[in-house]
Amino acid sequence: MEYYFITGTSKGIGKALTEAILQNDNTYVYGISRNCAVKHARYHHLHFDLSDTTALRNNLHKVFVPLKEAERIVLVNNAGVLGKIDYIGSQATDNFEFVFDVNVIGPAILMNTFLSAYYSQQCPKIILNISSGAGKRPMDGWSAYCASKAALDMLSLTCQKEQELLGTGVKVYSLAPGVVDTAMQAHIREAESDQFSELERFKLLKENKELLDPEAVGKKILQLLKQPQQYSSVLMRVDEI
Ligand SMILES: NC(=O)c1ccc[n+]([C@@H]2O[C@H](COP(=O)([O-])OP(=O)(O)OC[C@H]3O[C@@H](n4cnc5c(N)ncnc54)[C@H](OP(=O)(O)O)[C@@H]3O)[C@@H](O)[C@H]2O)c1
């Protein structure tokens, strides 16, 4: 059996990826998010709020359970939040903590525990973090999000370097999924124009049907997970798959 731990399975890219994975009989998915929207015999949901890092830390034993005869074990840190779109100087300060907890601290805790829990398991292991192009270029109004995705990229690069030095064979990726038609994009379009100078461009992407379909993106991500030997770079974009 191939085991997948995926955060943010209740909607968007995470739900689409989960459904694509479950089409193969040889798979089992542990989904992590506040809401459950997937019903399947080979799906188990774990209700966690990743912004509550104390509760997450105290319940990790419920996530990374012993996996006998695993053929492959995969962690996908997909859950993410943009937070409040606003300029630094006029934000509620707890926005920074909230965005970093969900986008960086939660994934770091899960990566750390995943690697230690399955250290002695000999099967192929993959960590895939869902990042963003916003981690590579500044977007006004999105400071916490941009900084958090840059941090996620560096967490992934460091983790891959460590696994290579250790000779474990674990593969780590940080994937920018493109601009995808999900609730996150709807949230972006609700911003005020004085909080986000690219608002009109994002509205036009939707109007002109230029957003990527989450199901198509889920299938692309699965392609990467199935053939990691074809992709040597840690930082990836979906159009490179
Ligand atoms: N859509 C895009 O254009 C785009 C572009 C670049 C990068 N990304 C990245 O792609 C990933 C998926 O985004 P998406 O567009 O699919 O977003 P989405 O439709 O808003 O879904 C976000 C998922 O994350 C989960 N989540 C959010 N806050 C959480 C929390 N506090 N605790 C646990 N789970 C939480 C949500 O579940 P619950 O609400 O049930 O908790 C949901 O399943 C994110 O990391 C995002 O940054 C998206």
PDB file of N, CA, C and O in Angstrom, residues 98-148:
ATOM      1  N   PHE A  98      -0.660  34.057  12.320  1.00  0.00           N
ATOM      2  CA  PHE A  98      -1.634  33.117  11.756  1.00  0.00           C
ATOM      3  C   PHE A  98      -1.115  32.517  10.438  1.00  0.00           C
ATOM      4  O   PHE A  98      -1.085  31.293  10.252  1.00  0.00           O
ATOM      5  N   VAL A  99      -0.657  33.373   9.537  1.00  0.00           N
ATOM      6  CA  VAL A  99      -0.187  32.904   8.218  1.00  0.00           C
ATOM      7  C   VAL A  99       1.058  32.023   8.375  1.00  0.00           C
ATOM      8  O   VAL A  99       1.156  30.961   7.746  1.00  0.00           O
ATOM      9  N   PHE A 100       1.969  32.436   9.232  1.00  0.00           N
ATOM     10  CA  PHE A 100       3.188  31.630   9.425  1.00  0.00           C
ATOM     11  C   PHE A 100       2.884  30.301  10.105  1.00  0.00           C
ATOM     12  O   PHE A 100       3.510  29.287   9.780  1.00  0.00           O
ATOM     13  N   ASP A 101       1.945  30.276  11.046  1.00  0.00           N
ATOM     14  CA  ASP A 101       1.606  29.007  11.710  1.00  0.00           C
ATOM     15  C   ASP A 101       1.085  27.992  10.688  1.00  0.00           C
ATOM     16  O   ASP A 101       1.516  26.840  10.666  1.00  0.00           O
ATOM     17  N   VAL A 102       0.148  28.428   9.835  1.00  0.00           N
ATOM     18  CA  VAL A 102      -0.458  27.489   8.877  1.00  0.00           C
ATOM     19  C   VAL A 102       0.524  27.157   7.743  1.00  0.00           C
ATOM     20  O   VAL A 102       0.645  25.994   7.338  1.00  0.00           O
ATOM     21  N   ASN A 103       1.249  28.160   7.240  1.00  0.00           N
ATOM     22  CA  ASN A 103       2.059  27.960   6.025  1.00  0.00           C
ATOM     23  C   ASN A 103       3.483  27.488   6.279  1.00  0.00           C
ATOM     24  O   ASN A 103       4.117  26.947   5.372  1.00  0.00           O
ATOM     25  N   VAL A 104       3.995  27.708   7.490  1.00  0.00           N
ATOM     26  CA  VAL A 104       5.405  27.346   7.753  1.00  0.00           C
ATOM     27  C   VAL A 104       5.566  26.459   8.994  1.00  0.00           C
ATOM     28  O   VAL A 104       6.152  25.380   8.893  1.00  0.00           O
ATOM     29  N   ILE A 105       5.044  26.916  10.131  1.00  0.00           N
ATOM     30  CA  ILE A 105       5.295  26.171  11.381  1.00  0.00           C
ATOM     31  C   ILE A 105       4.623  24.799  11.327  1.00  0.00           C
ATOM     32  O   ILE A 105       5.251  23.781  11.643  1.00  0.00           O
ATOM     33  N   GLY A 106       3.346  24.777  10.893  1.00  0.00           N
ATOM     34  CA  GLY A 106       2.642  23.490  10.761  1.00  0.00           C
ATOM     35  C   GLY A 106       3.396  22.540   9.837  1.00  0.00           C
ATOM     36  O   GLY A 106       3.737  21.415  10.224  1.00  0.00           O
ATOM     37  N   PRO A 107       3.722  22.969   8.600  1.00  0.00           N
ATOM     38  CA  PRO A 107       4.499  22.102   7.700  1.00  0.00           C
ATOM     39  C   PRO A 107       5.832  21.661   8.296  1.00  0.00           C
ATOM     40  O   PRO A 107       6.229  20.499   8.145  1.00  0.00           O
ATOM     41  N   ALA A 108       6.535  22.567   8.989  1.00  0.00           N
ATOM     42  CA  ALA A 108       7.839  22.197   9.574  1.00  0.00           C
ATOM     43  C   ALA A 108       7.652  21.117  10.640  1.00  0.00           C
ATOM     44  O   ALA A 108       8.432  20.149  10.688  1.00  0.00           O
ATOM     45  N   ILE A 109       6.643  21.262  11.472  1.00  0.00           N
ATOM     46  CA  ILE A 109       6.372  20.253  12.515  1.00  0.00           C
ATOM     47  C   ILE A 109       6.052  18.907  11.855  1.00  0.00           C
ATOM     48  O   ILE A 109       6.555  17.855  12.254  1.00  0.00           O
ATOM     49  N   LEU A 110       5.243  18.952  10.802  1.00  0.00           N
ATOM     50  CA  LEU A 110       4.851  17.699  10.126  1.00  0.00           C
ATOM     51  C   LEU A 110       6.054  17.061   9.418  1.00  0.00           C
ATOM     52  O   LEU A 110       6.236  15.843   9.473  1.00  0.00           O
ATOM     53  N   MET A 111       6.897  17.860   8.784  1.00  0.00           N
ATOM     54  CA  MET A 111       8.102  17.313   8.120  1.00  0.00           C
ATOM     55  C   MET A 111       9.013  16.650   9.145  1.00  0.00           C
ATOM     56  O   MET A 111       9.505  15.543   8.943  1.00  0.00           O
ATOM     57  N   ASN A 112       9.236  17.346  10.246  1.00  0.00           N
ATOM     58  CA  ASN A 112      10.132  16.856  11.298  1.00  0.00           C
ATOM     59  C   ASN A 112       9.643  15.516  11.850  1.00  0.00           C
ATOM     60  O   ASN A 112      10.419  14.559  11.981  1.00  0.00           O
ATOM     61  N   THR A 113       8.351  15.453  12.134  1.00  0.00           N
ATOM     62  CA  THR A 113       7.813  14.231  12.751  1.00  0.00           C
ATOM     63  C   THR A 113       7.700  13.109  11.728  1.00  0.00           C
ATOM     64  O   THR A 113       7.948  11.945  12.035  1.00  0.00           O
ATOM     65  N   PHE A 114       7.343  13.451  10.492  1.00  0.00           N
ATOM     66  CA  PHE A 114       7.270  12.463   9.405  1.00  0.00           C
ATOM     67  C   PHE A 114       8.624  11.768   9.239  1.00  0.00           C
ATOM     68  O   PHE A 114       8.711  10.538   9.192  1.00  0.00           O
ATOM     69  N   LEU A 115       9.695  12.570   9.174  1.00  0.00           N
ATOM     70  CA  LEU A 115      11.027  11.989   8.943  1.00  0.00           C
ATOM     71  C   LEU A 115      11.481  11.134  10.115  1.00  0.00           C
ATOM     72  O   LEU A 115      12.078  10.076   9.923  1.00  0.00           O
ATOM     73  N   SER A 116      11.169  11.568  11.342  1.00  0.00           N
ATOM     74  CA  SER A 116      11.622  10.758  12.481  1.00  0.00           C
ATOM     75  C   SER A 116      10.736   9.522  12.644  1.00  0.00           C
ATOM     76  O   SER A 116      11.243   8.438  12.924  1.00  0.00           O
ATOM     77  N   ALA A 117       9.429   9.662  12.410  1.00  0.00           N
ATOM     78  CA  ALA A 117       8.517   8.514  12.605  1.00  0.00           C
ATOM     79  C   ALA A 117       8.822   7.375  11.633  1.00  0.00           C
ATOM     80  O   ALA A 117       8.714   6.204  11.994  1.00  0.00           O
ATOM     81  N   TYR A 118       9.196   7.721  10.395  1.00  0.00           N
ATOM     82  CA  TYR A 118       9.376   6.677   9.369  1.00  0.00           C
ATOM     83  C   TYR A 118      10.846   6.493   8.974  1.00  0.00           C
ATOM     84  O   TYR A 118      11.147   5.962   7.913  1.00  0.00           O
ATOM     85  N   TYR A 119      11.737   6.930   9.864  1.00  0.00           N
ATOM     86  CA  TYR A 119      13.177   6.880   9.585  1.00  0.00           C
ATOM     87  C   TYR A 119      13.639   5.482   9.165  1.00  0.00           C
ATOM     88  O   TYR A 119      14.386   5.321   8.209  1.00  0.00           O
ATOM     89  N   SER A 120      13.157   4.466   9.900  1.00  0.00           N
ATOM     90  CA  SER A 120      13.670   3.114   9.641  1.00  0.00           C
ATOM     91  C   SER A 120      12.905   2.384   8.536  1.00  0.00           C
ATOM     92  O   SER A 120      13.241   1.266   8.175  1.00  0.00           O
ATOM     93  N   GLN A 121      11.878   3.027   8.007  1.00  0.00           N
ATOM     94  CA  GLN A 121      11.090   2.405   6.937  1.00  0.00           C
ATOM     95  C   GLN A 121      11.883   2.515   5.616  1.00  0.00           C
ATOM     96  O   GLN A 121      12.280   3.626   5.240  1.00  0.00           O
ATOM     97  N   GLN A 122      12.090   1.394   4.949  1.00  0.00           N
ATOM     98  CA  GLN A 122      13.006   1.374   3.802  1.00  0.00           C
ATOM     99  C   GLN A 122      12.384   1.826   2.473  1.00  0.00           C
ATOM    100  O   GLN A 122      13.089   2.035   1.507  1.00  0.00           O
ATOM    101  N   CYS A 123      11.066   1.988   2.434  1.00  0.00           N
ATOM    102  CA  CYS A 123      10.397   2.312   1.160  1.00  0.00           C
ATOM    103  C   CYS A 123      10.717   3.748   0.709  1.00  0.00           C
ATOM    104  O   CYS A 123      11.189   4.557   1.508  1.00  0.00           O
ATOM    105  N   PRO A 124      10.440   4.091  -0.566  1.00  0.00           N
ATOM    106  CA  PRO A 124      10.625   5.481  -1.013  1.00  0.00           C
ATOM    107  C   PRO A 124       9.761   6.440  -0.191  1.00  0.00           C
ATOM    108  O   PRO A 124       8.620   6.124   0.141  1.00  0.00           O
ATOM    109  N   LYS A 125      10.343   7.594   0.129  1.00  0.00           N
ATOM    110  CA  LYS A 125       9.616   8.611   0.908  1.00  0.00           C
ATOM    111  C   LYS A 125       9.752   9.964   0.211  1.00  0.00           C
ATOM    112  O   LYS A 125      10.838  10.300  -0.266  1.00  0.00           O
ATOM    113  N   ILE A 126       8.658  10.689   0.167  1.00  0.00           N
ATOM    114  CA  ILE A 126       8.646  11.989  -0.518  1.00  0.00           C
ATOM    115  C   ILE A 126       7.964  13.020   0.378  1.00  0.00           C
ATOM    116  O   ILE A 126       6.942  12.715   1.017  1.00  0.00           O
ATOM    117  N   ILE A 127       8.529  14.216   0.405  1.00  0.00           N
ATOM    118  CA  ILE A 127       7.852  15.363   1.033  1.00  0.00           C
ATOM    119  C   ILE A 127       7.605  16.385  -0.067  1.00  0.00           C
ATOM    120  O   ILE A 127       8.550  16.802  -0.762  1.00  0.00           O
ATOM    121  N   LEU A 128       6.347  16.746  -0.247  1.00  0.00           N
ATOM    122  CA  LEU A 128       6.005  17.768  -1.247  1.00  0.00           C
ATOM    123  C   LEU A 128       5.323  18.931  -0.533  1.00  0.00           C
ATOM    124  O   LEU A 128       4.256  18.759   0.068  1.00  0.00           O
ATOM    125  N   ASN A 129       5.950  20.085  -0.593  1.00  0.00           N
ATOM    126  CA  ASN A 129       5.356  21.289  -0.007  1.00  0.00           C
ATOM    127  C   ASN A 129       4.761  22.133  -1.130  1.00  0.00           C
ATOM    128  O   ASN A 129       5.420  22.365  -2.147  1.00  0.00           O
ATOM    129  N   ILE A 130       3.524  22.558  -0.937  1.00  0.00           N
ATOM    130  CA  ILE A 130       2.915  23.407  -1.971  1.00  0.00           C
ATOM    131  C   ILE A 130       3.248  24.860  -1.653  1.00  0.00           C
ATOM    132  O   ILE A 130       2.778  25.430  -0.663  1.00  0.00           O
ATOM    133  N   SER A 131       4.074  25.411  -2.510  1.00  0.00           N
ATOM    134  CA  SER A 131       4.568  26.774  -2.320  1.00  0.00           C
ATOM    135  C   SER A 131       3.799  27.732  -3.231  1.00  0.00           C
ATOM    136  O   SER A 131       2.610  27.507  -3.511  1.00  0.00           O
ATOM    137  N   SER A 132       4.472  28.734  -3.730  1.00  0.00           N
ATOM    138  CA  SER A 132       3.806  29.707  -4.597  1.00  0.00           C
ATOM    139  C   SER A 132       4.853  30.566  -5.292  1.00  0.00           C
ATOM    140  O   SER A 132       5.942  30.793  -4.734  1.00  0.00           O
ATOM    141  N   GLY A 133       4.491  31.062  -6.462  1.00  0.00           N
ATOM    142  CA  GLY A 133       5.348  32.047  -7.125  1.00  0.00           C
ATOM    143  C   GLY A 133       5.514  33.285  -6.243  1.00  0.00           C
ATOM    144  O   GLY A 133       6.501  34.017  -6.354  1.00  0.00           O
ATOM    145  N   ALA A 134       4.542  33.493  -5.345  1.00  0.00           N
ATOM    146  CA  ALA A 134       4.597  34.656  -4.442  1.00  0.00           C
ATOM    147  C   ALA A 134       5.724  34.535  -3.421  1.00  0.00           C
ATOM    148  O   ALA A 134       6.027  35.505  -2.735  1.00  0.00           O
ATOM    149  N   GLY A 135       6.333  33.366  -3.329  1.00  0.00           N
ATOM    150  CA  GLY A 135       7.502  33.207  -2.468  1.00  0.00           C
ATOM    151  C   GLY A 135       8.776  33.661  -3.162  1.00  0.00           C
ATOM    152  O   GLY A 135       9.855  33.677  -2.557  1.00  0.00           O
ATOM    153  N   LYS A 136       8.652  33.986  -4.455  1.00  0.00           N
ATOM    154  CA  LYS A 136       9.836  34.382  -5.234  1.00  0.00           C
ATOM    155  C   LYS A 136       9.779  35.839  -5.667  1.00  0.00           C
ATOM    156  O   LYS A 136      10.774  36.396  -6.120  1.00  0.00           O
ATOM    157  N   ARG A 137       8.591  36.445  -5.627  1.00  0.00           N
ATOM    158  CA  ARG A 137       8.519  37.863  -5.994  1.00  0.00           C
ATOM    159  C   ARG A 137       7.511  38.569  -5.075  1.00  0.00           C
ATOM    160  O   ARG A 137       6.514  37.961  -4.654  1.00  0.00           O
ATOM    161  N   PRO A 138       7.788  39.829  -4.734  1.00  0.00           N
ATOM    162  CA  PRO A 138       6.886  40.525  -3.802  1.00  0.00           C
ATOM    163  C   PRO A 138       5.548  40.865  -4.451  1.00  0.00           C
ATOM    164  O   PRO A 138       5.498  41.283  -5.609  1.00  0.00           O
ATOM    165  N   MET A 139       4.469  40.651  -3.713  1.00  0.00           N
ATOM    166  CA  MET A 139       3.123  41.047  -4.145  1.00  0.00           C
ATOM    167  C   MET A 139       2.612  41.994  -3.051  1.00  0.00           C
ATOM    168  O   MET A 139       2.536  41.582  -1.885  1.00  0.00           O
ATOM    169  N   ASP A 140       2.295  43.236  -3.408  1.00  0.00           N
ATOM    170  CA  ASP A 140       1.877  44.164  -2.358  1.00  0.00           C
ATOM    171  C   ASP A 140       0.564  43.698  -1.727  1.00  0.00           C
ATOM    172  O   ASP A 140      -0.317  43.161  -2.406  1.00  0.00           O
ATOM    173  N   GLY A 141       0.480  43.861  -0.413  1.00  0.00           N
ATOM    174  CA  GLY A 141      -0.707  43.422   0.332  1.00  0.00           C
ATOM    175  C   GLY A 141      -0.607  41.983   0.813  1.00  0.00           C
ATOM    176  O   GLY A 141      -1.416  41.542   1.620  1.00  0.00           O
ATOM    177  N   TRP A 142       0.386  41.240   0.277  1.00  0.00           N
ATOM    178  CA  TRP A 142       0.503  39.811   0.623  1.00  0.00           C
ATOM    179  C   TRP A 142       1.781  39.523   1.426  1.00  0.00           C
ATOM    180  O   TRP A 142       2.367  38.448   1.319  1.00  0.00           O
ATOM    181  N   SER A 143       2.249  40.467   2.215  1.00  0.00           N
ATOM    182  CA  SER A 143       3.588  40.330   2.818  1.00  0.00           C
ATOM    183  C   SER A 143       3.760  39.041   3.613  1.00  0.00           C
ATOM    184  O   SER A 143       4.766  38.331   3.449  1.00  0.00           O
ATOM    185  N   ALA A 144       2.798  38.731   4.474  1.00  0.00           N
ATOM    186  CA  ALA A 144       2.950  37.527   5.310  1.00  0.00           C
ATOM    187  C   ALA A 144       2.977  36.283   4.424  1.00  0.00           C
ATOM    188  O   ALA A 144       3.793  35.377   4.616  1.00  0.00           O
ATOM    189  N   TYR A 145       2.104  36.250   3.420  1.00  0.00           N
ATOM    190  CA  TYR A 145       2.025  35.086   2.524  1.00  0.00           C
ATOM    191  C   TYR A 145       3.327  34.913   1.734  1.00  0.00           C
ATOM    192  O   TYR A 145       3.895  33.814   1.676  1.00  0.00           O
ATOM    193  N   CYS A 146       3.805  36.018   1.117  1.00  0.00           N
ATOM    194  CA  CYS A 146       5.054  35.943   0.330  1.00  0.00           C
ATOM    195  C   CYS A 146       6.196  35.453   1.210  1.00  0.00           C
ATOM    196  O   CYS A 146       6.964  34.563   0.810  1.00  0.00           O
ATOM    197  N   ALA A 147       6.318  36.040   2.399  1.00  0.00           N
ATOM    198  CA  ALA A 147       7.423  35.668   3.300  1.00  0.00           C
ATOM    199  C   ALA A 147       7.288  34.212   3.736  1.00  0.00           C
ATOM    200  O   ALA A 147       8.276  33.489   3.819  1.00  0.00           O
ATOM    201  N   SER A 148       6.053  33.778   3.972  1.00  0.00           N
ATOM    202  CA  SER A 148       5.857  32.390   4.443  1.00  0.00           C
ATOM    203  C   SER A 148       6.214  31.389   3.342  1.00  0.00           C
ATOM    204  O   SER A 148       6.798  30.340   3.616  1.00  0.00           O
TER     205      SER A 148
END
